Short mmCIF file of C-alpha atoms and ligand atoms in Angstrom, two decimals:
data_model
loop_
_atom_site.label_atom_id
_atom_site.label_comp_id
_atom_site.label_asym_id
_atom_site.label_seq_id
_atom_site.Cartn_x
_atom_site.Cartn_y
_atom_site.Cartn_z
CA MET I 165 16.01 9.54 17.91
CA ILE I 166 15.93 11.72 14.80
CA GLU I 167 12.65 11.58 12.91
CA GLU I 168 12.53 13.14 9.49
CA ILE I 169 10.23 13.39 6.52
CA LEU I 170 11.62 13.71 2.99
CA LEU I 171 9.11 14.95 0.47
CA ASN I 172 9.79 14.34 -3.22
CA ILE I 173 7.34 16.30 -5.38
CA THR I 174 7.10 16.06 -9.17
CA PRO I 175 4.18 17.05 -11.43
CA HIS I 176 3.01 13.43 -11.70
CA GLU I 177 3.89 11.96 -8.33
CA VAL I 178 4.41 12.86 -4.68
CA ARG I 179 6.44 10.58 -2.43
CA ALA I 180 6.87 11.07 1.31
CA ALA I 181 9.50 9.07 3.18
CA PHE I 182 9.37 8.75 6.97
CA VAL I 183 12.89 8.16 8.21
CA THR I 184 14.00 7.42 11.77
CA ASP I 185 17.73 7.55 12.48
CA SER I 186 18.40 7.22 8.73
CA VAL I 187 16.27 4.08 8.39
CA LEU I 188 13.25 4.29 6.07
CA GLN I 189 10.13 3.36 8.08
CA GLU I 190 7.22 4.23 5.89
CA ILE I 191 6.50 5.57 2.45
CA TYR I 192 3.50 7.34 0.98
CA ILE I 193 3.15 7.46 -2.76
CA GLU I 194 0.43 9.40 -4.45
CA ARG I 195 0.20 9.59 -8.21
CA ARG I 196 -1.83 12.36 -9.79
CA LEU I 197 -3.48 9.84 -12.09
CA HIS I 198 -4.69 7.68 -9.22
CA GLN I 199 -5.02 10.39 -6.66
CA GLY I 200 -6.83 9.22 -3.57
CA LEU I 201 -10.34 10.55 -3.09
CA VAL I 202 -10.71 9.84 0.63
CA GLY I 203 -12.20 12.83 2.43
CA ASN I 204 -13.77 14.39 -0.67
CA ILE I 205 -17.45 15.30 -0.45
CA TYR I 206 -19.55 14.98 -3.61
CA LYS I 207 -23.04 15.78 -4.62
CA GLY I 208 -24.26 12.42 -5.82
CA LYS I 209 -27.41 10.79 -7.13
CA VAL I 210 -28.77 7.39 -6.07
CA HIS I 211 -28.21 5.19 -9.08
CA ARG I 212 -29.61 1.93 -7.74
CA VAL I 213 -30.85 0.61 -4.40
CA LEU I 214 -30.01 -3.02 -3.63
CA PRO I 215 -32.18 -4.17 -0.69
CA GLY I 216 -30.72 -7.69 -0.90
CA ILE I 217 -27.33 -6.50 0.34
CA GLN I 218 -28.70 -3.37 2.07
CA ALA I 219 -26.61 -1.07 -0.08
CA ALA I 220 -26.89 1.44 -2.88
CA PHE I 221 -24.80 2.57 -5.81
CA ILE I 222 -24.31 6.30 -5.93
CA ASP I 223 -23.29 8.19 -9.03
CA ILE I 224 -20.65 10.74 -7.98
CA GLY I 225 -19.27 11.48 -11.42
CA LEU I 226 -16.59 8.75 -11.41
CA ASP I 227 -16.23 5.96 -13.96
CA ARG I 228 -17.59 3.51 -11.44
CA ALA I 229 -20.50 4.17 -9.11
CA ALA I 230 -19.67 4.55 -5.42
CA PHE I 231 -20.85 1.98 -2.88
CA LEU I 232 -22.97 3.05 0.09
CA HIS I 233 -23.87 0.48 2.74
CA VAL I 234 -26.79 0.92 5.15
CA SER I 235 -24.33 1.03 8.07
CA ASP I 236 -22.84 4.19 6.56
CA LEU I 237 -26.09 6.15 6.59
CA GLN I 238 -26.16 9.06 8.99
CA THR I 239 -29.57 8.36 10.49
CA LYS I 240 -30.11 4.71 11.17
CA THR I 241 -31.29 2.28 13.81
CA PRO I 242 -30.33 -1.41 14.01
CA ASP I 243 -33.36 -2.35 11.87
CA THR I 244 -33.16 0.44 9.30
CA ASN I 245 -33.94 -0.84 5.81
CA ILE I 246 -32.11 0.97 3.04
CA ARG I 247 -35.27 0.76 0.89
CA ASP I 248 -37.03 3.14 3.30
CA MET I 249 -34.12 5.56 3.35
CA LEU I 250 -33.15 6.04 -0.30
CA GLN I 251 -34.95 6.29 -3.60
CA GLN I 252 -33.46 5.89 -7.01
CA GLY I 253 -32.74 9.27 -8.59
CA GLN I 254 -32.57 11.10 -5.27
CA ASP I 255 -29.77 13.69 -4.73
CA ILE I 256 -27.44 12.92 -1.85
CA LEU I 257 -24.29 14.36 -0.26
CA VAL I 258 -21.64 11.69 0.32
CA GLN I 259 -18.03 11.57 1.49
CA VAL I 260 -15.47 9.03 0.30
CA TYR I 261 -13.92 7.06 3.17
CA LYS I 262 -12.21 4.26 1.27
CA ASP I 263 -10.49 4.46 -2.08
CA SER I 264 -11.15 1.81 -4.67
CA LEU I 265 -8.94 -1.18 -3.88
CA GLY I 266 -8.42 -3.81 -6.55
CA SER I 267 -11.69 -4.31 -8.40
CA LYS I 268 -13.89 -2.55 -5.84
CA GLY I 269 -15.22 0.97 -6.33
CA VAL I 270 -14.89 3.72 -3.73
CA ARG I 271 -16.95 3.47 -0.55
CA VAL I 272 -18.91 6.45 0.64
CA THR I 273 -20.79 7.49 3.73
CA THR I 274 -23.45 10.08 4.50
CA GLN I 275 -21.89 10.62 7.94
CA LEU I 276 -19.95 13.66 6.76
CA THR I 277 -17.01 15.06 8.69
CA ILE I 278 -14.63 18.02 8.34
CA PRO I 279 -11.22 17.08 9.77
CA GLY I 280 -8.71 19.43 11.32
CA ARG I 281 -5.45 18.80 13.10
CA TYR I 282 -6.85 18.49 16.63
CA LEU I 283 -10.54 18.10 15.94
CA VAL I 284 -12.95 16.50 13.54
CA PHE I 285 -16.17 18.45 13.13
CA VAL I 286 -19.19 16.16 12.85
CA PRO I 287 -22.27 17.99 11.55
CA GLY I 288 -25.40 17.03 13.43
CA MET I 289 -23.59 15.26 16.28
CA GLN I 290 -24.71 16.67 19.61
CA GLN I 291 -21.74 15.66 21.75
CA LEU I 292 -17.99 15.63 22.18
CA ALA I 293 -16.12 12.40 21.44
CA PHE I 294 -12.54 11.15 21.63
CA SER I 295 -10.07 9.31 19.47
CA GLN I 296 -9.60 5.73 20.72
CA ARG I 297 -5.97 6.61 21.30
CA ILE I 298 -6.83 9.16 23.98
CA THR I 299 -7.34 6.68 26.79
CA ASP I 300 -6.41 8.79 29.83
CA GLU I 301 -9.60 9.82 31.65
CA SER I 302 -8.03 12.97 33.09
CA VAL I 303 -7.03 14.12 29.60
CA ARG I 304 -10.57 13.48 28.37
CA ALA I 305 -11.99 15.44 31.29
CA ARG I 306 -9.63 18.37 30.66
CA LEU I 307 -10.43 18.48 26.94
CA SER I 308 -14.18 18.32 27.59
CA GLN I 309 -13.86 21.57 29.54
CA MET I 310 -12.20 23.32 26.62
CA LEU I 311 -14.98 23.13 24.01
CA THR I 312 -18.74 23.09 23.74
CA VAL I 313 -21.03 21.47 21.19
CA THR I 314 -22.55 23.89 18.67
CA PRO I 315 -26.09 23.63 17.26
CA ALA I 316 -24.51 22.72 13.91
CA GLY I 317 -22.54 19.80 15.27
CA GLY I 318 -20.01 18.32 17.67
CA TYR I 319 -16.34 17.46 17.71
CA VAL I 320 -14.13 14.41 17.96
CA PHE I 321 -10.81 15.12 19.68
CA ARG I 322 -7.97 13.64 17.64
CA THR I 323 -4.81 12.22 19.25
CA ALA I 324 -2.91 15.47 18.68
CA ALA I 325 -5.51 17.35 20.77
CA ALA I 326 -3.96 15.94 23.94
CA VAL I 327 -1.11 18.45 23.64
CA ALA I 328 -3.06 21.35 22.10
CA THR I 329 -3.54 24.71 23.81
CA GLN I 330 -6.91 26.34 24.45
CA SER I 331 -6.34 28.91 21.71
CA GLU I 332 -5.37 26.23 19.18
CA LEU I 333 -8.53 24.29 19.94
CA THR I 334 -10.73 27.39 19.91
CA ALA I 335 -9.35 28.52 16.54
CA GLU I 336 -10.00 25.13 15.00
CA SER I 337 -13.44 24.81 16.56
CA GLU I 338 -14.34 27.99 14.69
CA HIS I 339 -12.89 27.39 11.28
CA LEU I 340 -14.11 23.79 10.84
CA PRO I 341 -17.85 24.65 11.19
CA ALA I 342 -17.23 27.61 8.86
CA ALA I 343 -15.90 25.18 6.24
CA TRP I 344 -19.02 23.09 6.76
CA THR I 345 -21.28 26.11 6.20
CA ASP I 346 -19.44 26.59 2.88
CA VAL I 347 -20.12 22.96 1.96
CA LEU I 348 -23.83 23.38 2.60
CA ALA I 349 -24.01 26.57 0.58
CA ARG I 350 -22.16 25.08 -2.36
CA SER I 351 -24.19 21.88 -2.36
CA LYS I 352 -27.39 23.82 -3.06
CA SER I 353 -26.28 25.07 -6.46
CA ALA I 354 -24.01 22.14 -7.38
CA LYS I 355 -24.76 19.62 -10.11
CA VAL I 356 -24.68 15.84 -9.59
CA GLY I 357 -21.13 14.53 -9.65
CA GLU I 358 -19.68 17.83 -8.53
CA LEU I 359 -16.90 17.93 -5.93
CA ILE I 360 -18.18 20.06 -3.05
CA TYR I 361 -15.32 19.74 -0.61
CA ALA I 362 -11.83 18.62 -1.58
CA GLU I 363 -9.43 17.00 0.83
CA MET I 364 -6.13 18.90 1.07
CA PRO I 365 -3.15 18.00 -1.12
CA ILE I 366 -0.90 15.31 0.32
CA GLU I 367 1.83 17.68 1.53
CA LEU I 368 -0.63 19.57 3.75
CA ARG I 369 -2.51 16.44 4.74
CA LEU I 370 0.72 14.96 6.08
CA LEU I 371 1.30 18.07 8.18
CA ARG I 372 -2.22 17.94 9.53
CA ASP I 373 -2.48 14.21 10.20
CA ARG I 374 0.98 12.80 10.63
CA VAL I 375 3.36 15.46 11.88
CA THR I 376 3.88 15.72 15.61
CA ASP I 377 6.35 17.67 17.68
CA SER I 378 8.71 14.68 17.59
CA ILE I 379 9.50 15.32 13.90
CA THR I 380 12.91 16.96 13.79
CA ARG I 381 13.01 18.07 10.20
CA ILE I 382 10.96 18.05 7.00
CA ARG I 383 12.83 18.45 3.73
CA VAL I 384 10.92 19.24 0.54
CA ASP I 385 12.32 19.44 -2.99
CA GLN I 386 9.76 21.87 -4.40
CA SER I 387 9.85 25.52 -3.35
CA ALA I 388 6.17 26.18 -4.12
CA ALA I 389 5.17 23.40 -1.73
CA VAL I 390 7.47 24.79 0.96
CA VAL I 391 5.70 28.17 0.69
CA GLN I 392 2.29 26.48 1.05
CA MET I 393 3.46 24.34 3.94
CA HIS I 394 4.92 27.33 5.74
CA ALA I 395 1.62 29.19 5.34
CA PHE I 396 -0.17 26.18 6.78
CA THR I 397 2.12 25.70 9.76
CA LYS I 398 2.18 29.42 10.59
CA ARG I 399 -1.57 29.25 10.92
CA HIS I 400 -1.99 25.87 12.60
CA MET I 401 1.31 24.72 14.09
CA PRO I 402 3.76 27.66 14.29
CA ASN I 403 6.52 25.85 16.20
CA LEU I 404 7.01 23.54 13.20
CA THR I 405 7.57 26.23 10.57
CA ASP I 406 11.34 26.40 11.06
CA ARG I 407 11.67 22.66 10.63
CA ILE I 408 10.40 22.71 7.05
CA GLU I 409 13.28 23.27 4.63
CA TYR I 410 13.71 23.50 0.91
CA HIS I 411 16.07 20.90 -0.54
CA PRO I 412 17.42 22.00 -3.94
CA SER I 413 16.41 19.55 -6.65
CA THR I 414 19.94 19.42 -8.10
CA GLN I 415 20.62 16.54 -5.75
CA PRO I 416 17.86 13.89 -5.66
CA ILE I 417 16.24 14.14 -2.24
CA PHE I 418 15.83 10.36 -1.95
CA ASP I 419 19.62 10.01 -2.19
CA ILE I 420 19.68 11.24 1.40
CA TYR I 421 20.07 8.17 3.63
CA SER I 422 19.90 6.10 0.41
CA VAL I 423 16.12 6.18 0.71
CA GLU I 424 15.74 5.20 -2.94
CA ALA I 425 17.81 2.05 -2.41
CA GLN I 426 15.95 1.22 0.81
CA LEU I 427 12.70 1.58 -1.09
CA GLN I 428 13.84 -0.79 -3.84
CA LYS I 429 14.71 -3.37 -1.18
CA ALA I 430 11.20 -3.17 0.21
CA LEU I 431 10.04 -4.91 -2.97
CA HIS I 432 12.42 -7.84 -2.55
CA ARG I 433 11.02 -11.17 -1.55
CA LYS I 434 13.99 -12.00 0.63
CA VAL I 435 15.14 -9.83 3.54
CA TYR I 436 18.36 -10.67 5.38
CA LEU I 437 18.80 -10.56 9.13
CA LYS I 438 22.12 -9.46 10.64
CA SER I 439 22.59 -12.84 12.28
CA GLY I 440 22.62 -14.58 8.90
CA GLY I 441 18.99 -15.68 9.00
CA TYR I 442 16.48 -14.32 6.52
CA LEU I 443 12.81 -13.69 5.90
CA ILE I 444 10.76 -14.57 2.83
CA PHE I 445 7.73 -12.41 2.02
CA ASP I 446 5.03 -13.85 -0.21
CA GLN I 447 2.08 -11.69 -1.10
CA THR I 448 -1.01 -13.29 -2.62
CA GLU I 449 -4.54 -12.00 -3.15
CA ALA I 450 -5.75 -13.59 0.06
CA MET I 451 -2.86 -13.00 2.45
CA THR I 452 0.81 -12.39 3.00
CA THR I 453 3.05 -15.05 4.47
CA ILE I 454 6.36 -14.27 6.15
CA ASP I 455 8.69 -17.19 6.62
CA VAL I 456 11.48 -16.88 9.20
CA ASN I 457 14.62 -18.92 8.49
CA THR I 458 17.94 -19.41 10.23
CA GLY I 459 20.95 -19.19 7.98
CA SER I 460 22.47 -22.56 7.12
CA PHE I 461 24.82 -22.06 10.04
CA LEU I 462 23.12 -22.78 13.35
CA GLY I 463 26.19 -22.36 15.53
CA HIS I 464 27.71 -24.76 18.00
CA GLY I 465 26.04 -23.41 21.13
CA ASN I 466 22.55 -23.92 22.38
CA GLN I 467 20.29 -24.40 19.36
CA GLU I 468 17.14 -23.33 21.17
CA ASP I 469 18.88 -20.08 22.11
CA THR I 470 20.05 -19.41 18.55
CA ILE I 471 16.55 -20.03 17.24
CA PHE I 472 15.00 -17.76 19.84
CA LYS I 473 17.49 -15.01 19.02
CA THR I 474 16.76 -15.30 15.30
CA ASN I 475 13.00 -15.12 15.93
CA VAL I 476 13.46 -12.07 18.15
CA GLU I 477 15.65 -10.40 15.56
CA ALA I 478 13.01 -11.13 12.94
CA ILE I 479 10.34 -9.29 14.93
CA SER I 480 11.76 -5.78 14.57
CA VAL I 481 12.46 -6.40 10.90
CA ILE I 482 8.93 -7.71 10.34
CA ALA I 483 7.35 -4.76 12.16
CA ARG I 484 9.27 -2.35 9.96
CA GLN I 485 8.65 -4.24 6.72
CA VAL I 486 4.92 -4.62 7.38
CA ARG I 487 4.67 -0.85 7.73
CA LEU I 488 7.04 -0.06 4.87
CA ARG I 489 5.39 -2.51 2.47
CA ASN I 490 2.03 -1.38 3.82
CA LEU I 491 0.75 -4.93 4.02
CA GLY I 492 -2.94 -5.17 4.85
CA GLY I 493 -5.42 -7.90 5.75
CA ILE I 494 -4.18 -11.26 6.94
CA ILE I 495 -0.46 -11.78 7.50
CA ILE I 496 0.83 -15.17 8.62
CA ILE I 497 4.26 -15.31 10.24
CA ASP I 498 5.94 -18.69 10.29
CA PHE I 499 8.50 -18.49 13.10
CA ILE I 500 11.20 -21.09 13.52
CA ASP I 501 9.92 -23.82 15.86
CA MET I 502 10.75 -23.37 19.52
CA SER I 503 10.03 -25.77 22.35
CA ASP I 504 10.53 -23.44 25.32
CA LEU I 505 7.14 -22.12 26.49
CA GLN I 506 8.65 -19.04 28.10
CA HIS I 507 10.35 -18.17 24.84
CA LYS I 508 7.01 -18.48 23.05
CA ASP I 509 5.31 -16.09 25.46
CA GLN I 510 8.17 -13.63 25.23
CA LEU I 511 8.12 -13.73 21.46
CA LEU I 512 4.43 -12.92 21.29
CA GLN I 513 4.83 -10.07 23.74
CA LEU I 514 7.74 -8.57 21.80
CA LEU I 515 5.79 -8.84 18.56
CA THR I 516 2.77 -7.04 20.04
CA GLU I 517 5.05 -4.31 21.38
CA ALA I 518 6.87 -3.84 18.08
CA LEU I 519 3.58 -3.54 16.18
CA SER I 520 2.08 -1.05 18.63
CA LYS I 521 4.28 1.73 17.17
CA ASP I 522 2.46 1.32 13.87
CA ASN I 523 -0.07 3.96 12.90
CA VAL I 524 -2.37 1.28 11.54
CA ARG I 525 -4.11 -1.03 13.97
CA THR I 526 -2.91 -4.64 13.95
CA GLU I 527 -4.32 -7.59 15.87
CA VAL I 528 -2.03 -10.42 16.91
CA SER I 529 -3.26 -13.99 17.37
CA GLU I 530 -1.85 -16.66 19.69
CA LEU I 531 1.18 -18.68 18.60
CA SER I 532 -0.14 -21.93 17.10
CA SER I 533 1.42 -25.28 17.90
CA LEU I 534 3.19 -25.11 14.54
CA GLY I 535 4.78 -21.77 15.34
CA LEU I 536 2.39 -19.68 13.24
CA VAL I 537 1.11 -16.27 14.26
CA GLN I 538 -1.68 -14.50 12.45
CA LEU I 539 -1.71 -10.72 12.19
CA THR I 540 -4.77 -8.83 11.00
CA ARG I 541 -3.78 -5.37 9.88
CA LYS I 542 -6.37 -2.87 8.76
CA ARG I 543 -6.18 -2.36 5.03
CA THR I 544 -5.94 1.35 4.39
CA ARG I 545 -4.11 2.02 1.15
CA GLU I 546 -2.88 -0.37 -1.53
CA SER I 547 0.31 -2.17 -0.56
CA LEU I 548 3.61 -0.80 -1.84
CA GLU I 549 3.87 -3.72 -4.25
CA ARG I 550 0.41 -3.03 -5.65
CA VAL I 551 1.24 0.67 -6.07
CA LEU I 552 4.56 0.11 -7.79
CA CYS I 553 4.30 -3.22 -9.60
CA VAL I 554 2.14 -5.23 -11.98
CA PRO I 555 1.90 -9.04 -12.05
CA CYS I 556 5.01 -10.52 -13.66
CA PRO I 557 4.34 -11.05 -17.40
CA VAL I 558 7.26 -13.48 -17.68
CA CYS I 559 6.35 -16.08 -15.08
CA HIS I 560 2.62 -15.28 -14.80
CA GLN I 561 3.02 -14.90 -11.03
CA ARG I 562 4.45 -18.35 -10.48
CA GLY I 563 7.68 -16.71 -9.35
CA THR I 564 9.75 -19.07 -11.51
CA VAL I 565 10.29 -19.54 -15.24
CA LYS I 566 10.91 -22.75 -17.14
CA SER I 567 14.61 -23.58 -17.25
CA LEU I 568 16.66 -23.34 -20.47
CA GLU I 569 16.77 -27.11 -20.60
CA THR I 570 12.97 -27.33 -20.38
CA MET I 571 12.59 -24.65 -23.05
CA GLY I 572 15.15 -26.34 -25.29
CA TYR I 573 13.38 -29.70 -25.19
CA GLU I 574 9.99 -28.05 -25.62
CA ILE I 575 11.15 -26.17 -28.74
CA LEU I 576 12.78 -29.23 -30.31
CA ARG I 577 9.65 -31.30 -29.66
CA GLU I 578 7.47 -28.59 -31.17
CA LEU I 579 9.78 -28.40 -34.21
CA GLN I 580 9.51 -32.11 -34.80
CA HIS I 581 5.73 -31.84 -34.58
CA THR I 582 5.62 -28.84 -36.97
CA ALA I 583 7.87 -30.62 -39.48
CA ARG I 584 5.51 -33.57 -39.57
CA ASN I 585 2.48 -31.37 -40.24
CA PHE I 586 3.80 -28.66 -42.56
CA ALA I 587 5.68 -28.99 -45.85
CA TRP I 588 7.69 -25.85 -45.20
CA PRO I 589 11.03 -25.51 -47.01
CA GLY I 590 12.78 -24.87 -43.70
CA PHE I 591 12.23 -23.65 -40.17
CA SER I 592 13.06 -20.47 -38.26
CA ILE I 593 13.12 -20.70 -34.50
CA LEU I 594 12.56 -17.27 -32.92
CA ALA I 595 13.50 -17.13 -29.25
CA ALA I 596 15.14 -15.05 -26.53
CA ALA I 597 18.93 -14.68 -26.74
CA VAL I 598 19.62 -17.02 -23.81
CA VAL I 599 17.46 -19.75 -25.34
CA VAL I 600 19.09 -19.40 -28.77
CA GLU I 601 22.50 -19.55 -27.14
CA TYR I 602 21.54 -22.66 -25.21
CA LEU I 603 20.22 -24.36 -28.36
CA CYS I 604 23.29 -23.66 -30.48
CA THR I 605 25.76 -24.72 -27.78
CA ASP I 606 24.37 -27.38 -25.43
CA GLN I 607 21.87 -28.69 -27.99
CA ALA I 608 24.00 -28.18 -31.15
CA HIS I 609 24.34 -31.90 -31.66
CA ARG I 610 20.63 -32.63 -31.26
CA LEU I 611 19.80 -29.75 -33.62
CA LYS I 612 22.04 -31.24 -36.36
CA GLU I 613 20.37 -34.61 -35.91
CA LEU I 614 16.95 -33.04 -36.17
CA GLU I 615 17.90 -31.21 -39.37
CA LEU I 616 18.86 -34.57 -40.97
CA GLU I 617 15.74 -36.20 -39.61
CA VAL I 618 13.31 -33.66 -41.11
CA GLY I 619 15.48 -33.15 -44.20
CA ARG I 620 15.15 -29.39 -44.15
CA PRO I 621 17.29 -26.54 -42.72
CA ILE I 622 16.66 -25.14 -39.23
CA LYS I 623 17.70 -21.58 -38.47
CA LEU I 624 17.92 -19.89 -35.05
CA GLN I 625 17.04 -16.24 -34.67
CA VAL I 626 17.25 -14.02 -31.60
CA GLU I 627 14.10 -12.07 -30.88
CA SER I 628 15.10 -9.49 -28.30
CA THR I 629 11.54 -8.72 -27.22
CA TYR I 630 10.83 -12.34 -26.27
CA THR I 631 11.03 -13.56 -22.67
CA GLN I 632 12.59 -16.92 -21.77
CA GLU I 633 9.29 -18.82 -22.10
CA HIS I 634 8.27 -17.20 -25.37
CA TYR I 635 9.20 -18.64 -28.80
CA ASP I 636 7.84 -19.12 -32.32
CA ILE I 637 8.52 -21.60 -35.09
CA LEU I 638 7.97 -20.06 -38.54
CA PRO I 639 8.52 -21.23 -42.11
CA MET I 640 11.87 -20.19 -43.51
CA SER I 641 11.29 -17.93 -46.49
CA GLU I 642 12.22 -19.25 -49.98
CA LYS I 643 15.08 -16.79 -50.43
CA GLU I 644 16.99 -18.05 -47.41
ZN1 ZN Y 711 8.03 -13.57 -12.65
#
């Protein structure tokens, strides 16, 4: 298996493509304008305390105040009341842990952390802790021997720590608390709204958080970033340095493995399966539904077998698309109905397996009697569609537009109505080219009739900026 990362860096946007055996698996897009703030520590001021919802709004110098819930306070007990903990106008150090999604502002916590590659330093914590993904007790025991808690704080071992050496862990256990000491020093003189600790740029963050020894190659199309990345790996992960290469920008880096084309396809509603079946993805505010369909051809053999095979084939495609599209929240999969109970069990097991490779946690429900499965996937970033697209201005998110026939009749009806109410010398119909073409071919006869009926001329005019559903009826000027 060849795992690669292609990094496309421009002044306004950074895109990172994770590719396995030339198939695009995941994409990160960060735009400078909407740069994520997760990990940043700010000096804030309590703007308002809301005891009713046990939360507070914190001014951290952004357009919108940040949201701090009582459960995100560092010192709390089950019956802590936020009113006793915070006062309006009070200065406070907070760290962003969730970017603003949709209409919500950023969420912050006072449980500050300084992350490294193997460790997360937690100021004030008097113990060692482990990532949920380190489940092996012997690994936990071994790691516990390698570090000690400092008076300033403790550490959480990240997944990558399982393969770290003593010297790697020691080095990190020294430089993370040093960074924290810097934060404290800076916070004393800082003004409200000031950024005290900035999360690393995306190219270094990827190296720290997402790159493991299994990555074969990292290609980057900006030489300055390569220099920075090399400096980072030499210090923190030397065996990876040789795998980071500069890709000259003369040839678009996303042309490799046709990543650009694969990315475009990840926005399509319909995804084909090799067997001829297909999937339909529908994303709404509340959830995403994925509908599994057989092609029209069901074959002559055993139907139950064909259906099972199509469902199984759909699973790997769904697992990849969920990750690639970065779907979050509730996802309902509508599998093709099967009657065989063993097949149902197998399907659920395969689905759980396929989703376990995902970096983001996903829960899988039972298969309902109607063949529905509900996935709950942690919402981390905005979905790919939300990052790249806006609601369709043509169909207003219906997904369909009125047909030419419907538009034609609507316009002719409206013209009749206008003629009755206005003593204009004539009428200009402004519409999209396809609509005008339809009116003067298929409806030419009806148009002539209408002209006689209203006793005034009717003129058609193409308005290239109009969409299919958009038209205007205006008075014809005297000159015409
Ligand atoms: Zn549309």
